[in-house]
Amino acid sequence: MTQGNIHGNDFDDAAEPELFSALLRPHRALSRTGFFVLMGFICTVSFAAGLTFLLMGAWPVLGFFGLDALAIWWAFRVNYRRGDATEEITVTPSEIRVRRVSHRGHVVEWVLNPLWVQLDQVSHPEFGIEQLYLVSRGRRVSIARFLGAEEKASFVKALIAALQAAKRGPTYNPL
């Protein structure tokens, strides 16, 4: 049984407080049950329409209706697989960490100093915020790509508050 570092300092530096933390995931329009209901409906309609054409003598159309249903199933499968991607953004007084995990499990991570970071946004007058970037020392990291315009506006407010708190520095309460 291992109990860690017994001889060393058991009181390592306290972990920095998180000023902001967000785990973002792509939106899923359908639940698993909804997907099966939709695919059942599509297959039923495709089979009925294909059978109608088969009875009229246009037998190849039945196969095309089957291919359509298969293509829709494949598109949803790809969509669900890509829905496993995540983006985690954490702000502490000394760093901003952006950790992006692709749907295949590939991890990319950026660590930025909050004192040097600026939040850049691309907005459209009609649609609102379209893209968000963290900009620091020539690096430009796209963030919150999964969010809609209204969600991005709320996200920006919380992130700006965290960046301002990080730039003020830690506050210590001696009591």
XYZ file of N, CA, C and O in Angstrom:
700
model
N 0.841 -1.182 0.000
C 0.000 0.000 0.000
C 0.876 1.231 0.000
O 1.743 1.384 0.845
N 0.663 2.110 -0.927
C 1.456 3.326 -1.042
C 0.683 4.485 -0.460
O -0.478 4.690 -0.768
N 1.354 5.251 0.394
C 0.692 6.385 1.019
C 1.265 7.707 0.560
O 1.106 8.709 1.223
N 1.957 7.719 -0.521
C 2.476 8.980 -1.041
C 3.823 9.320 -0.423
O 4.538 8.469 0.092
N 4.170 10.563 -0.414
C 5.457 11.052 0.063
C 5.385 11.229 1.577
O 4.908 12.229 2.087
N 5.894 10.257 2.312
C 5.815 10.304 3.775
C 6.897 11.205 4.346
O 6.678 11.932 5.302
N 8.089 11.182 3.750
C 9.220 11.924 4.290
C 9.265 13.374 3.832
O 9.905 14.188 4.462
N 8.592 13.688 2.736
C 8.640 15.044 2.183
C 7.647 15.960 2.864
O 6.988 15.618 3.857
N 7.531 17.134 2.326
C 6.604 18.121 2.845
C 5.192 17.741 2.426
O 4.861 17.725 1.261
N 4.358 17.418 3.402
C 2.988 17.030 3.097
C 2.103 18.230 2.807
O 0.965 18.087 2.417
N 2.627 19.419 3.050
C 1.848 20.631 2.842
C 2.408 21.390 1.652
O 2.984 22.450 1.787
N 2.274 20.781 0.479
C 2.729 21.437 -0.746
C 1.913 22.699 -0.962
O 0.906 22.936 -0.315
N 2.385 23.499 -1.901
C 1.665 24.735 -2.204
C 0.199 24.422 -2.455
O -0.142 23.492 -3.176
N -0.637 25.230 -1.837
C -2.076 25.032 -2.031
C -2.420 25.286 -3.490
O -1.853 26.157 -4.141
N -3.337 24.518 -3.999
C -3.760 24.700 -5.380
C -4.398 26.081 -5.530
O -5.083 26.562 -4.642
N -4.122 26.679 -6.653
C -4.689 28.008 -6.906
C -6.196 27.905 -7.043
O -6.709 26.933 -7.589
N -6.892 28.928 -6.596
C -8.349 28.898 -6.764
C -8.726 29.072 -8.228
O -8.091 29.817 -8.961
N -9.749 28.362 -8.639
C -10.258 28.520 -9.995
C -11.201 29.712 -10.021
O -12.186 29.742 -9.304
N -10.886 30.664 -10.868
C -11.734 31.834 -11.024
C -12.860 31.572 -12.017
O -13.913 32.206 -11.963
N -12.605 30.638 -12.911
C -13.582 30.314 -13.954
C -13.255 28.929 -14.473
O -12.089 28.581 -14.659
N -14.281 28.133 -14.690
C -14.090 26.814 -15.268
C -15.324 26.459 -16.082
O -16.447 26.602 -15.598
N -15.090 26.024 -17.314
C -16.209 25.644 -18.186
C -15.816 24.415 -18.993
O -14.716 24.343 -19.531
N -16.714 23.467 -19.038
C -16.547 22.285 -19.885
C -17.621 22.370 -20.958
O -18.812 22.280 -20.663
N -17.190 22.554 -22.198
C -18.115 22.758 -23.313
C -18.193 21.498 -24.166
O -17.180 20.866 -24.448
N -19.403 21.166 -24.561
C -19.654 20.012 -25.426
C -20.584 20.435 -26.558
O -21.415 21.318 -26.368
N -20.478 19.795 -27.726
C -21.406 20.107 -28.817
C -22.837 19.759 -28.426
O -23.082 18.823 -27.667
N -23.764 20.519 -28.972
C -25.186 20.293 -28.700
C -25.669 19.060 -29.446
O -25.344 18.864 -30.614
N -26.431 18.236 -28.762
C -27.030 17.061 -29.402
C -28.518 17.306 -29.556
O -29.227 17.530 -28.577
N -28.976 17.281 -30.777
C -30.372 17.592 -31.056
C -31.312 16.454 -30.669
O -32.445 16.695 -30.282
N -30.864 15.224 -30.783
C -31.724 14.075 -30.512
C -31.121 13.187 -29.439
O -29.912 12.956 -29.414
N -31.987 12.660 -28.591
C -31.543 11.640 -27.647
C -31.434 10.316 -28.403
O -31.824 10.211 -29.566
N -30.937 9.309 -27.724
C -30.815 7.994 -28.360
C -32.194 7.456 -28.755
O -32.379 6.916 -29.841
N -33.172 7.622 -27.876
C -34.535 7.171 -28.170
C -35.117 7.953 -29.338
O -35.757 7.363 -30.226
N -34.899 9.268 -29.345
C -35.375 10.090 -30.449
C -34.772 9.666 -31.772
O -35.451 9.664 -32.815
N -33.493 9.290 -31.752
C -32.831 8.824 -32.969
C -33.492 7.544 -33.492
O -33.775 7.422 -34.683
N -33.770 6.593 -32.586
C -34.394 5.339 -33.021
C -35.808 5.575 -33.539
O -36.223 4.942 -34.523
N -36.538 6.477 -32.913
C -37.891 6.796 -33.389
C -37.816 7.434 -34.778
O -38.561 7.055 -35.691
N -36.911 8.397 -34.950
C -36.763 9.052 -36.248
C -36.344 8.059 -37.328
O -36.906 8.050 -38.432
N -35.363 7.210 -37.027
C -34.907 6.235 -38.028
C -36.007 5.221 -38.343
O -36.156 4.793 -39.493
N -36.789 4.838 -37.339
C -37.922 3.938 -37.592
C -38.926 4.577 -38.530
O -39.432 3.930 -39.458
N -39.216 5.856 -38.308
C -40.151 6.584 -39.174
C -39.597 6.685 -40.594
O -40.313 6.429 -41.572
N -38.307 7.059 -40.712
C -37.691 7.196 -42.037
C -37.692 5.860 -42.773
O -38.018 5.794 -43.973
N -37.341 4.779 -42.083
C -37.325 3.463 -42.731
C -38.721 3.027 -43.151
O -38.903 2.460 -44.239
N -39.714 3.304 -42.302
C -41.091 2.938 -42.641
C -41.575 3.695 -43.874
O -42.141 3.103 -44.803
N -41.357 5.011 -43.886
C -41.784 5.830 -45.028
C -41.023 5.416 -46.292
O -41.611 5.289 -47.375
N -39.711 5.197 -46.169
C -38.910 4.800 -47.338
C -39.368 3.454 -47.882
O -39.478 3.267 -49.100
N -39.631 2.511 -46.964
C -40.075 1.195 -47.426
C -41.448 1.275 -48.099
O -41.663 0.678 -49.157
N -42.370 2.041 -47.498
C -43.714 2.172 -48.076
C -43.652 2.847 -49.446
O -44.300 2.389 -50.402
N -42.871 3.921 -49.552
C -42.754 4.610 -50.841
C -42.052 3.715 -51.861
O -42.454 3.649 -53.034
N -41.012 3.005 -51.423
C -40.308 2.105 -52.334
C -41.188 0.967 -52.799
O -41.141 0.561 -53.970
N -42.017 0.434 -51.883
C -42.936 -0.642 -52.246
C -43.983 -0.159 -53.248
O -44.337 -0.876 -54.189
N -44.434 1.079 -53.085
C -45.383 1.665 -54.028
C -44.779 1.728 -55.429
O -45.417 1.354 -56.421
N -43.522 2.197 -55.508
C -42.857 2.258 -56.821
C -42.597 0.863 -57.372
O -42.659 0.641 -58.588
N -42.304 -0.097 -56.485
C -42.084 -1.472 -56.926
C -43.358 -2.035 -57.562
O -43.304 -2.680 -58.625
N -44.512 -1.767 -56.956
C -45.786 -2.258 -57.498
C -46.152 -1.568 -58.806
O -46.892 -2.129 -59.620
N -45.628 -0.350 -59.028
C -45.880 0.354 -60.296
C -44.901 -0.090 -61.379
O -45.008 0.337 -62.523
N -43.930 -0.933 -61.013
C -42.980 -1.438 -61.996
C -41.637 -0.729 -62.002
O -40.753 -1.081 -62.772
N -41.469 0.247 -61.166
C -40.179 0.963 -61.100
C -39.360 0.373 -59.952
O -39.103 1.015 -58.938
N -38.955 -0.883 -60.111
C -38.284 -1.612 -59.044
C -36.955 -1.001 -58.577
O -36.598 -1.129 -57.410
N -36.142 -0.309 -59.424
C -34.873 0.242 -58.906
C -35.063 1.336 -57.843
O -34.173 1.576 -57.037
N -36.228 1.976 -57.839
C -36.468 3.063 -56.889
C -36.438 2.540 -55.460
O -35.997 3.236 -54.540
N -36.866 1.293 -55.230
C -36.847 0.700 -53.890
C -35.429 0.728 -53.313
O -35.233 1.076 -52.148
N -34.457 0.396 -54.143
C -33.062 0.416 -53.691
C -32.574 1.815 -53.341
O -31.832 2.007 -52.374
N -33.007 2.805 -54.112
C -32.597 4.185 -53.821
C -33.196 4.692 -52.507
O -32.557 5.426 -51.773
N -34.446 4.276 -52.230
C -35.031 4.650 -50.942
C -34.246 4.000 -49.796
O -34.059 4.598 -48.740
N -33.793 2.779 -50.001
C -32.958 2.113 -48.993
C -31.629 2.830 -48.810
O -31.147 2.993 -47.689
N -31.040 3.278 -49.917
C -29.777 4.019 -49.826
C -29.969 5.359 -49.108
O -29.088 5.790 -48.354
N -31.113 6.001 -49.337
C -31.394 7.258 -48.634
C -31.453 7.039 -47.127
O -30.883 7.803 -46.354
N -32.151 5.997 -46.702
C -32.256 5.702 -45.268
C -30.874 5.378 -44.698
O -30.528 5.826 -43.598
N -30.078 4.633 -45.442
C -28.723 4.299 -44.996
C -27.850 5.549 -44.897
O -27.080 5.709 -43.934
N -27.979 6.461 -45.843
C -27.201 7.704 -45.812
C -27.586 8.568 -44.610
O -26.719 9.169 -43.952
N -28.872 8.631 -44.296
C -29.320 9.410 -43.134
C -28.798 8.777 -41.849
O -28.317 9.468 -40.948
N -28.853 7.446 -41.745
C -28.315 6.751 -40.567
C -26.825 7.042 -40.421
O -26.348 7.335 -39.327
N -26.069 6.973 -41.516
C -24.629 7.207 -41.470
C -24.326 8.644 -41.043
O -23.415 8.883 -40.243
N -25.081 9.621 -41.560
C -24.863 11.023 -41.198
C -25.095 11.246 -39.698
O -24.331 11.951 -39.040
N -26.144 10.655 -39.149
C -26.393 10.782 -37.715
C -25.292 10.100 -36.903
O -24.885 10.588 -35.857
N -24.816 8.983 -37.378
C -23.738 8.270 -36.668
C -22.477 9.133 -36.612
O -21.830 9.227 -35.569
N -22.124 9.761 -37.718
C -20.963 10.666 -37.743
C -21.196 11.849 -36.802
O -20.307 12.235 -36.042
N -22.400 12.401 -36.824
C -22.743 13.524 -35.957
C -22.600 13.136 -34.489
O -22.028 13.888 -33.697
N -23.109 11.983 -34.097
C -23.006 11.544 -32.704
C -21.560 11.280 -32.311
O -21.155 11.576 -31.193
N -20.784 10.727 -33.212
C -19.379 10.457 -32.905
C -18.628 11.771 -32.684
O -17.829 11.887 -31.777
N -18.902 12.773 -33.501
C -18.249 14.075 -33.339
C -18.733 14.799 -32.093
O -18.084 15.708 -31.607
N -19.878 14.404 -31.579
C -20.421 15.002 -30.365
C -19.649 14.626 -29.123
O -19.904 15.156 -28.041
N -18.683 13.721 -29.229
C -17.870 13.332 -28.084
C -16.731 14.307 -27.821
O -15.991 14.149 -26.858
N -16.569 15.302 -28.662
C -15.502 16.297 -28.483
C -15.829 17.183 -27.277
O -16.990 17.404 -26.936
N -14.789 17.694 -26.623
C -14.977 18.607 -25.494
C -13.956 19.730 -25.559
O -12.914 19.607 -26.223
N -14.269 20.797 -24.853
C -13.339 21.906 -24.704
C -13.467 22.392 -23.260
O -14.567 22.705 -22.807
N -12.350 22.406 -22.559
C -12.348 22.825 -21.160
C -11.503 24.090 -21.030
O -10.365 24.134 -21.490
N -12.094 25.107 -20.409
C -11.403 26.375 -20.220
C -11.375 26.664 -18.724
O -12.429 26.698 -18.079
N -10.171 26.851 -18.193
C -9.997 27.109 -16.770
C -9.142 28.351 -16.600
O -8.101 28.483 -17.241
N -9.582 29.248 -15.709
C -8.831 30.467 -15.412
C -8.472 30.451 -13.929
O -9.348 30.290 -13.076
N -7.180 30.596 -13.639
C -6.683 30.767 -12.278
C -5.927 32.093 -12.253
O -5.699 32.691 -13.310
N -5.499 32.558 -11.092
C -4.758 33.826 -11.064
C -3.467 33.829 -11.893
O -3.009 34.883 -12.312
N -2.886 32.663 -12.153
C -1.614 32.650 -12.872
C -1.661 32.061 -14.275
O -0.675 32.137 -15.003
N -2.789 31.437 -14.669
C -2.834 30.853 -16.006
C -4.256 30.685 -16.514
O -5.210 30.582 -15.752
N -4.336 30.648 -17.837
C -5.566 30.258 -18.523
C -5.220 28.983 -19.271
O -4.271 28.957 -20.058
N -5.987 27.966 -19.020
C -5.731 26.673 -19.657
C -6.914 26.327 -20.553
O -8.052 26.284 -20.096
N -6.612 26.096 -21.827
C -7.619 25.668 -22.788
C -7.222 24.261 -23.208
O -6.149 24.050 -23.763
N -8.095 23.302 -22.933
C -7.826 21.900 -23.246
C -8.926 21.409 -24.174
O -10.089 21.394 -23.805
N -8.543 21.033 -25.370
C -9.497 20.585 -26.388
C -9.246 19.106 -26.679
O -8.127 18.707 -26.994
N -10.312 18.306 -26.573
C -10.233 16.879 -26.867
C -11.135 16.614 -28.075
O -12.333 16.897 -28.024
N -10.556 16.092 -29.143
C -11.341 15.820 -30.348
C -12.199 14.580 -30.145
O -12.034 13.848 -29.169
N -13.085 14.319 -31.079
C -13.949 13.147 -30.989
C -13.163 11.848 -31.085
O -13.646 10.798 -30.698
N -11.941 11.925 -31.570
C -11.078 10.746 -31.658
C -10.178 10.590 -30.445
O -9.400 9.652 -30.371
N -10.251 11.539 -29.521
C -9.446 11.454 -28.311
C -8.135 12.211 -28.374
O -7.352 12.166 -27.430
N -7.868 12.935 -29.450
C -6.645 13.714 -29.557
C -6.761 14.951 -28.668
O -7.763 15.664 -28.722
N -5.736 15.195 -27.885
C -5.759 16.296 -26.926
C -4.790 17.385 -27.362
O -3.643 17.112 -27.702
N -5.282 18.630 -27.358
C -4.443 19.798 -27.613
C -4.686 20.739 -26.442
O -5.821 20.956 -26.034
N -3.594 21.279 -25.911
C -3.730 22.137 -24.738
C -2.893 23.400 -24.906
O -1.768 23.345 -25.387
N -3.466 24.517 -24.509
C -2.767 25.795 -24.514
C -2.785 26.340 -23.095
O -3.812 26.295 -22.419
N -1.655 26.879 -22.659
C -1.576 27.533 -21.361
C -1.112 28.963 -21.615
O -0.056 29.187 -22.205
N -1.932 29.920 -21.183
C -1.664 31.330 -21.436
C -1.611 32.089 -20.109
O -2.256 31.697 -19.137
N -0.874 33.166 -20.097
C -0.786 34.019 -18.931
C -1.941 35.016 -18.968
O -2.076 35.770 -19.934
N -2.768 35.080 -17.925
C -3.936 35.978 -17.970
C -3.562 37.459 -18.002
O -4.371 38.290 -18.415
N -2.342 37.793 -17.615
C -1.920 39.192 -17.666
C -1.705 39.669 -19.096
O -1.773 40.863 -19.374
N -1.434 38.746 -20.006
C -1.154 39.101 -21.396
C -2.312 38.814 -22.342
O -2.262 39.171 -23.510
N -3.332 38.166 -21.853
C -4.423 37.710 -22.726
C -5.446 38.805 -22.964
O -5.815 39.545 -22.062
N -5.882 38.864 -24.208
C -7.016 39.715 -24.572
C -8.070 38.825 -25.206
O -7.750 37.862 -25.902
N -9.312 39.149 -24.957
C -10.416 38.416 -25.546
C -10.866 39.159 -26.797
O -11.218 40.329 -26.740
N -10.799 38.477 -27.930
C -11.193 39.070 -29.205
C -12.447 38.352 -29.684
O -12.565 37.141 -29.543
N -13.388 39.110 -30.227
C -14.618 38.498 -30.718
C -14.990 39.043 -32.090
O -14.757 40.207 -32.387
N -15.540 38.162 -32.892
C -16.050 38.529 -34.200
C -17.567 38.494 -34.088
O -18.151 37.459 -33.777
N -18.187 39.655 -34.309
C -19.639 39.761 -34.156
C -20.295 40.131 -35.474
O -19.702 40.797 -36.311
N -21.524 39.698 -35.603
C -22.351 40.052 -36.751
C -23.517 40.869 -36.202
O -24.094 40.499 -35.181
N -23.859 41.992 -36.847
C -24.922 42.845 -36.305
C -26.255 42.122 -36.110
O -26.993 42.408 -35.179
N -26.550 41.170 -36.962
C -27.834 40.484 -36.886
C -27.785 39.231 -36.021
O -28.738 38.910 -35.311
N -26.660 38.504 -36.054
C -26.584 37.205 -35.387
C -25.845 37.232 -34.065
O -25.846 36.239 -33.348
N -25.168 38.299 -33.737
C -24.430 38.377 -32.474
C -23.016 37.844 -32.606
O -22.418 37.864 -33.683
N -22.480 37.356 -31.505
C -21.090 36.877 -31.477
C -20.982 35.588 -32.281
O -21.685 34.614 -32.023
N -20.071 35.591 -33.240
C -19.869 34.410 -34.077
C -18.642 33.616 -33.660
O -18.654 32.400 -33.696
N -17.552 34.320 -33.306
C -16.316 33.636 -32.929
C -15.662 34.359 -31.767
O -15.725 35.581 -31.670
N -15.005 33.559 -30.913
C -14.252 34.098 -29.787
C -12.818 33.605 -29.869
O -12.573 32.449 -30.227
N -11.895 34.488 -29.508
C -10.478 34.132 -29.521
C -9.809 34.650 -28.257
O -10.128 35.741 -27.779
N -8.867 33.872 -27.742
C -7.948 34.354 -26.734
C -6.669 34.709 -27.484
O -6.116 33.878 -28.205
N -6.210 35.946 -27.336
C -5.038 36.418 -28.067
C -3.961 36.754 -27.046
O -4.193 37.521 -26.102
N -2.757 36.187 -27.237
C -1.643 36.446 -26.332
C -0.331 36.233 -27.060
O -0.084 35.147 -27.589
N 0.464 37.287 -27.093
C 1.818 37.217 -27.666
C 1.844 36.570 -29.042
O 2.626 35.666 -29.319
N 0.978 37.001 -29.912
C 0.973 36.506 -31.280
C 0.204 35.210 -31.476
O 0.015 34.776 -32.603
N -0.215 34.573 -30.405
C -1.016 33.349 -30.539
C -2.485 33.713 -30.461
O -2.891 34.560 -29.682
N -3.267 33.040 -31.266
C -4.709 33.287 -31.322
C -5.397 31.931 -31.208
O -5.313 31.109 -32.110
N -6.078 31.710 -30.083
C -6.728 30.431 -29.816
C -8.242 30.618 -29.894
O -8.807 31.416 -29.147
N -8.873 29.888 -30.784
C -10.326 29.933 -30.927
C -10.951 29.158 -29.777
O -10.527 28.047 -29.459
N -11.969 29.744 -29.142
C -12.630 29.077 -28.019
C -14.145 29.115 -28.204
O -14.660 29.893 -28.998
N -14.822 28.272 -27.457
C -16.285 28.235 -27.378
C -16.951 28.073 -28.750
O -17.996 28.641 -29.003
N -16.362 27.258 -29.585
C -16.917 27.058 -30.927
C -18.234 26.299 -30.901
O -19.010 26.385 -31.835
N -18.498 25.559 -29.836
C -19.721 24.765 -29.752
C -20.941 25.590 -29.371
O -22.060 25.128 -29.499
N -20.731 26.787 -28.863
C -21.839 27.575 -28.320
C -22.536 28.402 -29.388
O -21.925 28.826 -30.356
N -23.814 28.670 -29.150
C -24.579 29.570 -30.004
C -24.292 31.010 -29.607
O -23.598 31.281 -28.619
N -24.842 31.962 -30.342
C -24.557 33.390 -30.122
C -24.966 33.855 -28.730
O -24.205 34.556 -28.052
N -26.152 33.478 -28.261
C -26.596 33.904 -26.930
C -25.755 33.270 -25.834
O -25.422 33.913 -24.838
N -25.412 31.996 -26.015
C -24.565 31.313 -25.036
C -23.178 31.937 -25.002
O -22.576 32.065 -23.941
N -22.664 32.333 -26.177
C -21.352 32.982 -26.227
C -21.375 34.316 -25.505
O -20.408 34.676 -24.830
N -22.468 35.067 -25.610
C -22.562 36.356 -24.926
C -22.490 36.158 -23.411
O -21.765 36.888 -22.714
N -23.189 35.181 -22.883
C -23.144 34.877 -21.457
C -21.760 34.377 -21.055
O -21.224 34.753 -20.004
N -21.173 33.542 -21.901
C -19.840 33.003 -21.657
C -18.807 34.125 -21.606
O -17.930 34.136 -20.746
N -18.923 35.097 -22.522
C -17.985 36.225 -22.571
C -18.043 37.033 -21.280
O -17.006 37.413 -20.730
N -19.230 37.306 -20.780
C -19.366 38.068 -19.540
C -18.660 37.378 -18.380
O -17.921 38.007 -17.618
N -18.882 36.082 -18.239
C -18.253 35.330 -17.147
C -16.739 35.257 -17.331
O -15.978 35.394 -16.359
N -16.281 35.063 -18.561
C -14.842 34.969 -18.819
C -14.152 36.306 -18.595
O -13.063 36.355 -18.014
N -14.766 37.401 -18.998
C -14.182 38.732 -18.770
C -14.075 39.006 -17.273
O -13.053 39.526 -16.805
N -15.090 38.640 -16.518
C -15.034 38.826 -15.059
C -13.883 38.023 -14.457
O -13.154 38.516 -13.584
N -13.686 36.800 -14.930
C -12.586 35.963 -14.428
C -11.229 36.532 -14.835
O -10.291 36.541 -14.027
N -11.110 37.026 -16.070
C -9.844 37.619 -16.512
C -9.515 38.876 -15.701
O -8.360 39.098 -15.337
N -10.525 39.688 -15.405
C -10.293 40.883 -14.592
C -9.874 40.497 -13.180
O -8.987 41.125 -12.598
N -10.477 39.469 -12.618
C -10.090 38.997 -11.286
C -8.661 38.462 -11.303
O -7.891 38.702 -10.356
N -8.281 37.767 -12.366
C -6.923 37.244 -12.476
C -5.917 38.390 -12.606
O -4.818 38.331 -12.042
N -6.277 39.447 -13.331
C -5.372 40.583 -13.500
C -5.231 41.396 -12.217
O -4.206 42.010 -11.980
N -6.266 41.390 -11.368
C -6.175 42.062 -10.065
C -5.233 41.314 -9.145
O -4.660 41.890 -8.241
N -5.119 40.025 -9.356
C -4.238 39.212 -8.521
C -5.006 38.565 -7.398
O -6.170 38.871 -7.129
N -4.336 37.656 -6.679
C -5.018 36.947 -5.597
C -5.283 37.889 -4.423
O -4.512 38.800 -4.143
N -6.363 37.653 -3.749
C -6.673 38.403 -2.538
C -6.560 37.442 -1.360
O -7.014 36.295 -1.425
N -5.931 37.907 -0.327
C -5.701 37.064 0.837
C -6.521 37.568 1.991
O -6.554 38.756 2.275
N -7.163 36.677 2.669
C -7.931 37.009 3.852
C -7.207 36.377 5.048
O -7.203 35.159 5.195
N -6.588 37.187 5.907
C -5.797 36.617 6.996
C -6.634 35.923 8.058
O -6.100 35.195 8.871
N -7.916 36.115 8.056
C -8.752 35.485 9.090
C -9.068 34.082 8.749
O -9.452 33.458 8.038
